JSON list of C-alpha atoms in Angstrom, two decimals:
[
{"chain": "A", "resi": 1, "resn": "UNK", "atom": "CA", "xyz": [-0.01, 0.18, -0.33]},
{"chain": "A", "resi": 2, "resn": "UNK", "atom": "CA", "xyz": [3.02, 2.50, 0.76]},
{"chain": "A", "resi": 3, "resn": "UNK", "atom": "CA", "xyz": [4.25, 1.78, -2.55]},
{"chain": "A", "resi": 4, "resn": "UNK", "atom": "CA", "xyz": [1.30, 2.76, -3.84]},
{"chain": "A", "resi": 5, "resn": "UNK", "atom": "CA", "xyz": [1.02, 6.09, -2.78]},
{"chain": "A", "resi": 6, "resn": "UNK", "atom": "CA", "xyz": [4.66, 7.05, -2.95]},
{"chain": "A", "resi": 7, "resn": "UNK", "atom": "CA", "xyz": [4.90, 9.72, -5.91]},
{"chain": "A", "resi": 8, "resn": "UNK", "atom": "CA", "xyz": [7.71, 11.64, -6.84]},
{"chain": "A", "resi": 9, "resn": "UNK", "atom": "CA", "xyz": [7.79, 14.89, -5.98]},
{"chain": "A", "resi": 10, "resn": "UNK", "atom": "CA", "xyz": [8.69, 18.29, -8.58]},
{"chain": "A", "resi": 11, "resn": "UNK", "atom": "CA", "xyz": [10.92, 20.70, -6.90]},
{"chain": "A", "resi": 12, "resn": "UNK", "atom": "CA", "xyz": [12.54, 24.58, -8.17]},
{"chain": "A", "resi": 13, "resn": "UNK", "atom": "CA", "xyz": [15.69, 24.35, -10.10]},
{"chain": "A", "resi": 14, "resn": "UNK", "atom": "CA", "xyz": [17.00, 26.53, -7.07]},
{"chain": "A", "resi": 15, "resn": "UNK", "atom": "CA", "xyz": [16.59, 23.34, -4.64]},
{"chain": "A", "resi": 16, "resn": "UNK", "atom": "CA", "xyz": [19.56, 21.74, -6.62]},
{"chain": "A", "resi": 17, "resn": "UNK", "atom": "CA", "xyz": [22.12, 24.67, -5.19]},
{"chain": "A", "resi": 18, "resn": "UNK", "atom": "CA", "xyz": [20.26, 24.35, -1.87]},
{"chain": "A", "resi": 19, "resn": "UNK", "atom": "CA", "xyz": [20.58, 20.77, -1.62]},
{"chain": "A", "resi": 20, "resn": "UNK", "atom": "CA", "xyz": [25.09, 21.42, -1.11]},
{"chain": "A", "resi": 21, "resn": "UNK", "atom": "CA", "xyz": [23.89, 24.02, 1.39]},
{"chain": "A", "resi": 22, "resn": "UNK", "atom": "CA", "xyz": [21.81, 22.25, 3.46]},
{"chain": "A", "resi": 23, "resn": "UNK", "atom": "CA", "xyz": [24.58, 19.46, 2.77]},
{"chain": "A", "resi": 24, "resn": "UNK", "atom": "CA", "xyz": [27.45, 21.95, 4.05]},
{"chain": "A", "resi": 25, "resn": "UNK", "atom": "CA", "xyz": [24.93, 22.87, 7.01]},
{"chain": "A", "resi": 26, "resn": "UNK", "atom": "CA", "xyz": [24.79, 18.75, 7.92]},
{"chain": "A", "resi": 27, "resn": "UNK", "atom": "CA", "xyz": [28.62, 18.94, 7.88]},
{"chain": "A", "resi": 28, "resn": "UNK", "atom": "CA", "xyz": [29.16, 21.97, 9.52]},
{"chain": "A", "resi": 29, "resn": "UNK", "atom": "CA", "xyz": [27.50, 20.28, 12.85]},
{"chain": "A", "resi": 30, "resn": "UNK", "atom": "CA", "xyz": [30.15, 17.17, 13.38]},
{"chain": "A", "resi": 31, "resn": "UNK", "atom": "CA", "xyz": [33.27, 18.10, 10.75]},
{"chain": "A", "resi": 32, "resn": "UNK", "atom": "CA", "xyz": [35.43, 15.81, 12.02]},
{"chain": "A", "resi": 33, "resn": "UNK", "atom": "CA", "xyz": [33.03, 12.62, 12.31]},
{"chain": "A", "resi": 34, "resn": "UNK", "atom": "CA", "xyz": [32.09, 13.16, 8.74]},
{"chain": "A", "resi": 35, "resn": "UNK", "atom": "CA", "xyz": [36.53, 13.93, 8.30]},
{"chain": "A", "resi": 36, "resn": "UNK", "atom": "CA", "xyz": [36.77, 10.72, 9.65]},
{"chain": "A", "resi": 37, "resn": "UNK", "atom": "CA", "xyz": [33.65, 8.78, 8.15]},
{"chain": "A", "resi": 38, "resn": "UNK", "atom": "CA", "xyz": [35.06, 9.83, 4.57]},
{"chain": "A", "resi": 39, "resn": "UNK", "atom": "CA", "xyz": [39.15, 8.39, 5.95]},
{"chain": "A", "resi": 40, "resn": "UNK", "atom": "CA", "xyz": [36.95, 5.21, 6.80]},
{"chain": "A", "resi": 41, "resn": "UNK", "atom": "CA", "xyz": [35.07, 4.60, 3.24]},
{"chain": "A", "resi": 42, "resn": "UNK", "atom": "CA", "xyz": [38.29, 5.96, 1.55]},
{"chain": "A", "resi": 43, "resn": "UNK", "atom": "CA", "xyz": [40.59, 3.15, 3.65]},
{"chain": "A", "resi": 44, "resn": "UNK", "atom": "CA", "xyz": [37.78, 0.48, 2.62]},
{"chain": "A", "resi": 45, "resn": "UNK", "atom": "CA", "xyz": [37.98, 1.25, -0.69]},
{"chain": "A", "resi": 46, "resn": "UNK", "atom": "CA", "xyz": [41.37, 0.59, -0.65]},
{"chain": "A", "resi": 47, "resn": "UNK", "atom": "CA", "xyz": [41.58, -2.57, 0.92]},
{"chain": "A", "resi": 48, "resn": "UNK", "atom": "CA", "xyz": [39.03, -3.29, -1.59]},
{"chain": "A", "resi": 49, "resn": "UNK", "atom": "CA", "xyz": [41.60, -2.75, -4.21]},
{"chain": "A", "resi": 50, "resn": "UNK", "atom": "CA", "xyz": [43.90, -4.58, -3.21]},
{"chain": "A", "resi": 51, "resn": "UNK", "atom": "CA", "xyz": [41.94, -8.11, -3.59]},
{"chain": "A", "resi": 52, "resn": "UNK", "atom": "CA", "xyz": [42.21, -8.08, -7.93]},
{"chain": "A", "resi": 53, "resn": "UNK", "atom": "CA", "xyz": [38.46, -8.45, -9.21]},
{"chain": "A", "resi": 54, "resn": "UNK", "atom": "CA", "xyz": [36.50, -9.89, -6.27]},
{"chain": "A", "resi": 55, "resn": "UNK", "atom": "CA", "xyz": [37.22, -6.63, -4.27]},
{"chain": "A", "resi": 56, "resn": "UNK", "atom": "CA", "xyz": [36.12, -3.95, -6.50]},
{"chain": "A", "resi": 57, "resn": "UNK", "atom": "CA", "xyz": [33.30, -5.81, -7.08]},
{"chain": "A", "resi": 58, "resn": "UNK", "atom": "CA", "xyz": [32.03, -6.69, -3.68]},
{"chain": "A", "resi": 59, "resn": "UNK", "atom": "CA", "xyz": [33.02, -2.85, -2.65]},
{"chain": "A", "resi": 60, "resn": "UNK", "atom": "CA", "xyz": [29.98, -2.04, -5.63]},
{"chain": "A", "resi": 61, "resn": "UNK", "atom": "CA", "xyz": [27.92, -4.47, -4.56]},
{"chain": "A", "resi": 62, "resn": "UNK", "atom": "CA", "xyz": [27.98, -3.41, -1.28]},
{"chain": "A", "resi": 63, "resn": "UNK", "atom": "CA", "xyz": [28.43, 0.36, -2.24]},
{"chain": "A", "resi": 64, "resn": "UNK", "atom": "CA", "xyz": [24.20, 1.79, -1.27]},
{"chain": "A", "resi": 65, "resn": "UNK", "atom": "CA", "xyz": [24.19, -0.49, 2.36]},
{"chain": "A", "resi": 66, "resn": "UNK", "atom": "CA", "xyz": [27.15, 1.86, 3.17]},
{"chain": "A", "resi": 67, "resn": "UNK", "atom": "CA", "xyz": [25.61, 4.98, 1.15]},
{"chain": "A", "resi": 68, "resn": "UNK", "atom": "CA", "xyz": [21.95, 4.08, 3.28]},
{"chain": "A", "resi": 69, "resn": "UNK", "atom": "CA", "xyz": [24.58, 4.26, 6.89]},
{"chain": "A", "resi": 70, "resn": "UNK", "atom": "CA", "xyz": [25.58, 7.93, 5.57]},
{"chain": "A", "resi": 71, "resn": "UNK", "atom": "CA", "xyz": [22.33, 8.85, 5.11]},
{"chain": "A", "resi": 72, "resn": "UNK", "atom": "CA", "xyz": [20.96, 7.42, 8.48]},
{"chain": "A", "resi": 73, "resn": "UNK", "atom": "CA", "xyz": [24.07, 9.15, 9.80]},
{"chain": "A", "resi": 74, "resn": "UNK", "atom": "CA", "xyz": [22.44, 12.58, 8.32]},
{"chain": "A", "resi": 75, "resn": "UNK", "atom": "CA", "xyz": [18.79, 11.84, 9.98]},
{"chain": "A", "resi": 76, "resn": "UNK", "atom": "CA", "xyz": [20.77, 11.18, 13.11]},
{"chain": "A", "resi": 77, "resn": "UNK", "atom": "CA", "xyz": [22.12, 15.26, 12.76]},
{"chain": "A", "resi": 78, "resn": "UNK", "atom": "CA", "xyz": [18.73, 16.59, 11.89]},
{"chain": "A", "resi": 79, "resn": "UNK", "atom": "CA", "xyz": [17.51, 14.77, 14.59]},
{"chain": "A", "resi": 80, "resn": "UNK", "atom": "CA", "xyz": [19.55, 16.30, 17.37]},
{"chain": "A", "resi": 81, "resn": "UNK", "atom": "CA", "xyz": [21.59, 13.54, 17.60]},
{"chain": "A", "resi": 82, "resn": "UNK", "atom": "CA", "xyz": [25.69, 12.67, 17.39]},
{"chain": "A", "resi": 83, "resn": "UNK", "atom": "CA", "xyz": [27.05, 11.28, 14.29]},
{"chain": "A", "resi": 84, "resn": "UNK", "atom": "CA", "xyz": [29.02, 8.08, 14.75]},
{"chain": "A", "resi": 85, "resn": "UNK", "atom": "CA", "xyz": [31.49, 5.92, 12.84]},
{"chain": "A", "resi": 86, "resn": "UNK", "atom": "CA", "xyz": [28.92, 3.23, 13.33]},
{"chain": "A", "resi": 87, "resn": "UNK", "atom": "CA", "xyz": [26.43, 4.75, 11.33]},
{"chain": "A", "resi": 88, "resn": "UNK", "atom": "CA", "xyz": [28.38, 4.20, 8.15]},
{"chain": "A", "resi": 89, "resn": "UNK", "atom": "CA", "xyz": [27.33, -0.10, 9.06]},
{"chain": "A", "resi": 90, "resn": "UNK", "atom": "CA", "xyz": [23.99, 0.99, 10.15]},
{"chain": "A", "resi": 91, "resn": "UNK", "atom": "CA", "xyz": [22.71, -0.33, 6.70]},
{"chain": "A", "resi": 92, "resn": "UNK", "atom": "CA", "xyz": [23.89, -4.10, 7.79]},
{"chain": "A", "resi": 93, "resn": "UNK", "atom": "CA", "xyz": [21.15, -3.54, 10.42]},
{"chain": "A", "resi": 94, "resn": "UNK", "atom": "CA", "xyz": [18.71, -1.67, 8.44]},
{"chain": "A", "resi": 95, "resn": "UNK", "atom": "CA", "xyz": [16.93, -3.24, 5.60]},
{"chain": "A", "resi": 96, "resn": "UNK", "atom": "CA", "xyz": [20.51, -4.78, 4.17]},
{"chain": "A", "resi": 97, "resn": "UNK", "atom": "CA", "xyz": [19.26, -7.66, 1.82]},
{"chain": "A", "resi": 98, "resn": "UNK", "atom": "CA", "xyz": [16.93, -4.96, -0.18]},
{"chain": "A", "resi": 99, "resn": "UNK", "atom": "CA", "xyz": [19.75, -2.59, 0.15]},
{"chain": "A", "resi": 100, "resn": "UNK", "atom": "CA", "xyz": [22.39, -5.46, -1.41]},
{"chain": "A", "resi": 101, "resn": "UNK", "atom": "CA", "xyz": [19.70, -5.87, -4.44]},
{"chain": "A", "resi": 102, "resn": "UNK", "atom": "CA", "xyz": [19.68, -2.48, -5.01]},
{"chain": "A", "resi": 103, "resn": "UNK", "atom": "CA", "xyz": [23.70, -2.79, -5.03]},
{"chain": "A", "resi": 104, "resn": "UNK", "atom": "CA", "xyz": [23.54, -5.82, -7.41]},
{"chain": "A", "resi": 105, "resn": "UNK", "atom": "CA", "xyz": [22.20, -4.16, -10.06]},
{"chain": "A", "resi": 106, "resn": "UNK", "atom": "CA", "xyz": [23.91, -1.74, -9.82]},
{"chain": "A", "resi": 107, "resn": "UNK", "atom": "CA", "xyz": [27.08, -3.87, -10.13]},
{"chain": "A", "resi": 108, "resn": "UNK", "atom": "CA", "xyz": [25.80, -5.78, -13.19]},
{"chain": "A", "resi": 109, "resn": "UNK", "atom": "CA", "xyz": [24.89, -2.30, -14.22]},
{"chain": "A", "resi": 110, "resn": "UNK", "atom": "CA", "xyz": [28.36, -0.92, -13.82]},
{"chain": "A", "resi": 111, "resn": "UNK", "atom": "CA", "xyz": [29.90, -4.40, -15.61]},
{"chain": "A", "resi": 112, "resn": "UNK", "atom": "CA", "xyz": [27.62, -3.28, -18.23]},
{"chain": "A", "resi": 113, "resn": "UNK", "atom": "CA", "xyz": [28.84, -0.53, -19.08]},
{"chain": "A", "resi": 114, "resn": "UNK", "atom": "CA", "xyz": [33.02, -0.94, -18.87]},
{"chain": "A", "resi": 115, "resn": "UNK", "atom": "CA", "xyz": [32.18, -3.68, -21.22]},
{"chain": "A", "resi": 116, "resn": "UNK", "atom": "CA", "xyz": [30.67, -1.33, -23.93]},
{"chain": "A", "resi": 117, "resn": "UNK", "atom": "CA", "xyz": [33.07, 1.02, -22.70]},
{"chain": "A", "resi": 118, "resn": "UNK", "atom": "CA", "xyz": [36.15, -1.29, -23.93]},
{"chain": "A", "resi": 119, "resn": "UNK", "atom": "CA", "xyz": [33.99, -2.84, -26.65]},
{"chain": "A", "resi": 120, "resn": "UNK", "atom": "CA", "xyz": [34.09, 0.66, -28.35]},
{"chain": "A", "resi": 121, "resn": "UNK", "atom": "CA", "xyz": [37.29, 1.69, -27.05]},
{"chain": "A", "resi": 122, "resn": "UNK", "atom": "CA", "xyz": [39.13, -1.11, -28.73]},
{"chain": "A", "resi": 123, "resn": "UNK", "atom": "CA", "xyz": [39.80, -3.29, -25.75]},
{"chain": "A", "resi": 124, "resn": "UNK", "atom": "CA", "xyz": [43.09, -4.66, -25.04]},
{"chain": "A", "resi": 125, "resn": "UNK", "atom": "CA", "xyz": [44.54, -3.20, -28.33]},
{"chain": "A", "resi": 126, "resn": "UNK", "atom": "CA", "xyz": [43.82, 0.39, -27.34]},
{"chain": "A", "resi": 127, "resn": "UNK", "atom": "CA", "xyz": [46.79, 0.81, -24.50]},
{"chain": "A", "resi": 128, "resn": "UNK", "atom": "CA", "xyz": [48.95, -0.89, -26.83]},
{"chain": "A", "resi": 129, "resn": "UNK", "atom": "CA", "xyz": [48.64, 1.72, -29.51]},
{"chain": "A", "resi": 130, "resn": "UNK", "atom": "CA", "xyz": [48.98, 4.55, -27.25]},
{"chain": "A", "resi": 131, "resn": "UNK", "atom": "CA", "xyz": [52.16, 2.91, -26.22]},
{"chain": "A", "resi": 132, "resn": "UNK", "atom": "CA", "xyz": [53.82, 1.74, -28.83]},
{"chain": "A", "resi": 133, "resn": "UNK", "atom": "CA", "xyz": [57.07, 3.30, -30.04]},
{"chain": "A", "resi": 134, "resn": "UNK", "atom": "CA", "xyz": [56.94, 4.83, -33.06]},
{"chain": "A", "resi": 135, "resn": "UNK", "atom": "CA", "xyz": [53.27, 4.54, -33.49]},
{"chain": "A", "resi": 136, "resn": "UNK", "atom": "CA", "xyz": [52.02, 7.51, -36.34]},
{"chain": "A", "resi": 137, "resn": "UNK", "atom": "CA", "xyz": [49.71, 9.98, -35.44]},
{"chain": "A", "resi": 138, "resn": "UNK", "atom": "CA", "xyz": [47.08, 8.91, -36.90]},
{"chain": "A", "resi": 139, "resn": "UNK", "atom": "CA", "xyz": [46.87, 5.85, -35.23]},
{"chain": "A", "resi": 140, "resn": "UNK", "atom": "CA", "xyz": [46.83, 7.94, -32.11]},
{"chain": "A", "resi": 141, "resn": "UNK", "atom": "CA", "xyz": [44.52, 9.99, -33.42]},
{"chain": "A", "resi": 142, "resn": "UNK", "atom": "CA", "xyz": [41.72, 6.87, -34.16]},
{"chain": "A", "resi": 143, "resn": "UNK", "atom": "CA", "xyz": [42.37, 5.77, -30.68]},
{"chain": "A", "resi": 144, "resn": "UNK", "atom": "CA", "xyz": [42.06, 9.18, -29.44]},
{"chain": "A", "resi": 145, "resn": "UNK", "atom": "CA", "xyz": [38.51, 9.14, -31.40]},
{"chain": "A", "resi": 146, "resn": "UNK", "atom": "CA", "xyz": [37.78, 5.67, -30.21]},
{"chain": "A", "resi": 147, "resn": "UNK", "atom": "CA", "xyz": [38.56, 7.02, -26.22]},
{"chain": "A", "resi": 148, "resn": "UNK", "atom": "CA", "xyz": [36.46, 9.74, -26.58]},
{"chain": "A", "resi": 149, "resn": "UNK", "atom": "CA", "xyz": [33.31, 7.96, -28.57]},
{"chain": "A", "resi": 150, "resn": "UNK", "atom": "CA", "xyz": [33.51, 5.22, -25.70]},
{"chain": "A", "resi": 151, "resn": "UNK", "atom": "CA", "xyz": [33.41, 7.53, -22.88]},
{"chain": "A", "resi": 152, "resn": "UNK", "atom": "CA", "xyz": [30.77, 9.50, -24.31]},
{"chain": "A", "resi": 153, "resn": "UNK", "atom": "CA", "xyz": [28.42, 6.35, -24.95]},
{"chain": "A", "resi": 154, "resn": "UNK", "atom": "CA", "xyz": [29.66, 4.93, -21.83]},
{"chain": "A", "resi": 155, "resn": "UNK", "atom": "CA", "xyz": [28.41, 8.28, -19.65]},
{"chain": "A", "resi": 156, "resn": "UNK", "atom": "CA", "xyz": [25.12, 8.00, -21.17]},
{"chain": "A", "resi": 157, "resn": "UNK", "atom": "CA", "xyz": [24.22, 4.66, -20.62]},
{"chain": "A", "resi": 158, "resn": "UNK", "atom": "CA", "xyz": [25.31, 4.67, -17.31]},
{"chain": "A", "resi": 159, "resn": "UNK", "atom": "CA", "xyz": [23.67, 7.66, -16.36]},
{"chain": "A", "resi": 160, "resn": "UNK", "atom": "CA", "xyz": [20.05, 5.71, -16.58]},
{"chain": "A", "resi": 161, "resn": "UNK", "atom": "CA", "xyz": [21.91, 3.42, -14.14]},
{"chain": "A", "resi": 162, "resn": "UNK", "atom": "CA", "xyz": [22.63, 6.24, -11.77]},
{"chain": "A", "resi": 163, "resn": "UNK", "atom": "CA", "xyz": [19.35, 7.60, -12.13]},
{"chain": "A", "resi": 164, "resn": "UNK", "atom": "CA", "xyz": [17.90, 4.30, -10.75]},
{"chain": "A", "resi": 165, "resn": "UNK", "atom": "CA", "xyz": [20.41, 3.63, -8.52]},
{"chain": "A", "resi": 166, "resn": "UNK", "atom": "CA", "xyz": [20.06, 7.75, -6.62]},
{"chain": "A", "resi": 167, "resn": "UNK", "atom": "CA", "xyz": [17.69, 7.27, -3.66]},
{"chain": "A", "resi": 168, "resn": "UNK", "atom": "CA", "xyz": [16.61, 4.03, -4.05]},
{"chain": "A", "resi": 169, "resn": "UNK", "atom": "CA", "xyz": [18.87, 2.95, -0.68]},
{"chain": "A", "resi": 170, "resn": "UNK", "atom": "CA", "xyz": [16.84, 6.01, 0.99]},
{"chain": "A", "resi": 171, "resn": "UNK", "atom": "CA", "xyz": [13.88, 5.38, -0.13]},
{"chain": "A", "resi": 172, "resn": "UNK", "atom": "CA", "xyz": [14.72, 0.91, 0.84]},
{"chain": "A", "resi": 173, "resn": "UNK", "atom": "CA", "xyz": [15.82, 2.42, 5.05]},
{"chain": "A", "resi": 174, "resn": "UNK", "atom": "CA", "xyz": [13.33, 5.10, 4.99]},
{"chain": "A", "resi": 175, "resn": "UNK", "atom": "CA", "xyz": [10.15, 3.82, 3.47]},
{"chain": "A", "resi": 176, "resn": "UNK", "atom": "CA", "xyz": [10.42, 0.15, 3.64]},
{"chain": "A", "resi": 177, "resn": "UNK", "atom": "CA", "xyz": [10.06, 0.02, -0.27]},
{"chain": "A", "resi": 178, "resn": "UNK", "atom": "CA", "xyz": [11.38, -3.24, -2.07]},
{"chain": "A", "resi": 179, "resn": "UNK", "atom": "CA", "xyz": [14.14, -3.23, -4.87]},
{"chain": "A", "resi": 180, "resn": "UNK", "atom": "CA", "xyz": [12.49, -2.65, -7.92]},
{"chain": "A", "resi": 181, "resn": "UNK", "atom": "CA", "xyz": [9.93, -0.11, -6.68]},
{"chain": "A", "resi": 182, "resn": "UNK", "atom": "CA", "xyz": [12.75, 1.71, -5.02]},
{"chain": "A", "resi": 183, "resn": "UNK", "atom": "CA", "xyz": [14.81, 2.09, -8.17]},
{"chain": "A", "resi": 184, "resn": "UNK", "atom": "CA", "xyz": [12.20, 2.45, -10.19]},
{"chain": "A", "resi": 185, "resn": "UNK", "atom": "CA", "xyz": [10.56, 5.73, -8.06]},
{"chain": "A", "resi": 186, "resn": "UNK", "atom": "CA", "xyz": [13.84, 7.08, -8.34]},
{"chain": "A", "resi": 187, "resn": "UNK", "atom": "CA", "xyz": [14.38, 7.06, -12.13]},
{"chain": "A", "resi": 188, "resn": "UNK", "atom": "CA", "xyz": [11.02, 8.38, -12.28]},
{"chain": "A", "resi": 189, "resn": "UNK", "atom": "CA", "xyz": [12.86, 11.28, -9.19]},
{"chain": "A", "resi": 190, "resn": "UNK", "atom": "CA", "xyz": [15.23, 12.09, -11.31]},
{"chain": "A", "resi": 191, "resn": "UNK", "atom": "CA", "xyz": [13.39, 12.14, -14.79]},
{"chain": "A", "resi": 192, "resn": "UNK", "atom": "CA", "xyz": [11.24, 14.76, -13.32]},
{"chain": "A", "resi": 193, "resn": "UNK", "atom": "CA", "xyz": [13.77, 16.82, -11.30]},
{"chain": "A", "resi": 194, "resn": "UNK", "atom": "CA", "xyz": [16.41, 17.54, -14.16]},
{"chain": "A", "resi": 195, "resn": "UNK", "atom": "CA", "xyz": [16.91, 20.76, -14.01]},
{"chain": "A", "resi": 196, "resn": "UNK", "atom": "CA", "xyz": [17.39, 21.54, -10.46]},
{"chain": "A", "resi": 197, "resn": "UNK", "atom": "CA", "xyz": [19.81, 18.40, -11.33]},
{"chain": "A", "resi": 198, "resn": "UNK", "atom": "CA", "xyz": [21.25, 20.62, -13.46]},
{"chain": "A", "resi": 199, "resn": "UNK", "atom": "CA", "xyz": [21.79, 22.99, -10.57]},
{"chain": "A", "resi": 200, "resn": "UNK", "atom": "CA", "xyz": [23.02, 20.59, -8.66]},
{"chain": "A", "resi": 201, "resn": "UNK", "atom": "CA", "xyz": [25.35, 19.39, -10.52]},
{"chain": "A", "resi": 202, "resn": "UNK", "atom": "CA", "xyz": [26.78, 22.73, -12.48]},
{"chain": "A", "resi": 203, "resn": "UNK", "atom": "CA", "xyz": [27.50, 23.63, -8.81]},
{"chain": "A", "resi": 204, "resn": "UNK", "atom": "CA", "xyz": [29.36, 20.66, -8.26]},
{"chain": "A", "resi": 205, "resn": "UNK", "atom": "CA", "xyz": [31.69, 21.17, -11.17]},
{"chain": "A", "resi": 206, "resn": "UNK", "atom": "CA", "xyz": [32.39, 25.52, -10.38]},
{"chain": "A", "resi": 207, "resn": "UNK", "atom": "CA", "xyz": [33.34, 24.27, -7.11]},
{"chain": "A", "resi": 208, "resn": "UNK", "atom": "CA", "xyz": [35.68, 21.87, -8.27]},
{"chain": "A", "resi": 209, "resn": "UNK", "atom": "CA", "xyz": [37.10, 24.06, -10.57]},
{"chain": "A", "resi": 210, "resn": "UNK", "atom": "CA", "xyz": [37.78, 26.79, -8.39]}
]
């Protein structure tokens, strides 16, 4: 019944900037702990890279669970409660199976996107062209064009996947939605709020450049 009643709201374009402002407000409430959480998350990612193939795949699979934990920490701060390292792993205690299911969709989608990029870019032949001594300029230009095309296609394919996943962990952990329903609603919310997301992305890019 809950799933049938829930619909994606449409917000003004200016909310894209407000999301960043509100996020910074949450950071200011507990900056040291947010930095600590970021370091722990970065360490987990670094450790995953040590394990060939399986490590990055496992990290991608569990990323919605970790993201949900961070959002649980945000909710705690909004309620006047302290932020803790334990919040990063809170998703394993709340709706863990549905969150991992979302992670499975994200993992499979990411593997498909990477595969498409590699096929278009020329697979293992591209590094050989780029690193082979004496490669003529036309071959290098062709390789660069293939890489640019591969990245463009990869981004176009990855965007819908990202839209499916963007809000899904929050809808699972806070609203109790099933994974498929959460991903469908997440996609709908992203589609209906393209303008605020464009403002959000532009603001992040500008801040990064600064």
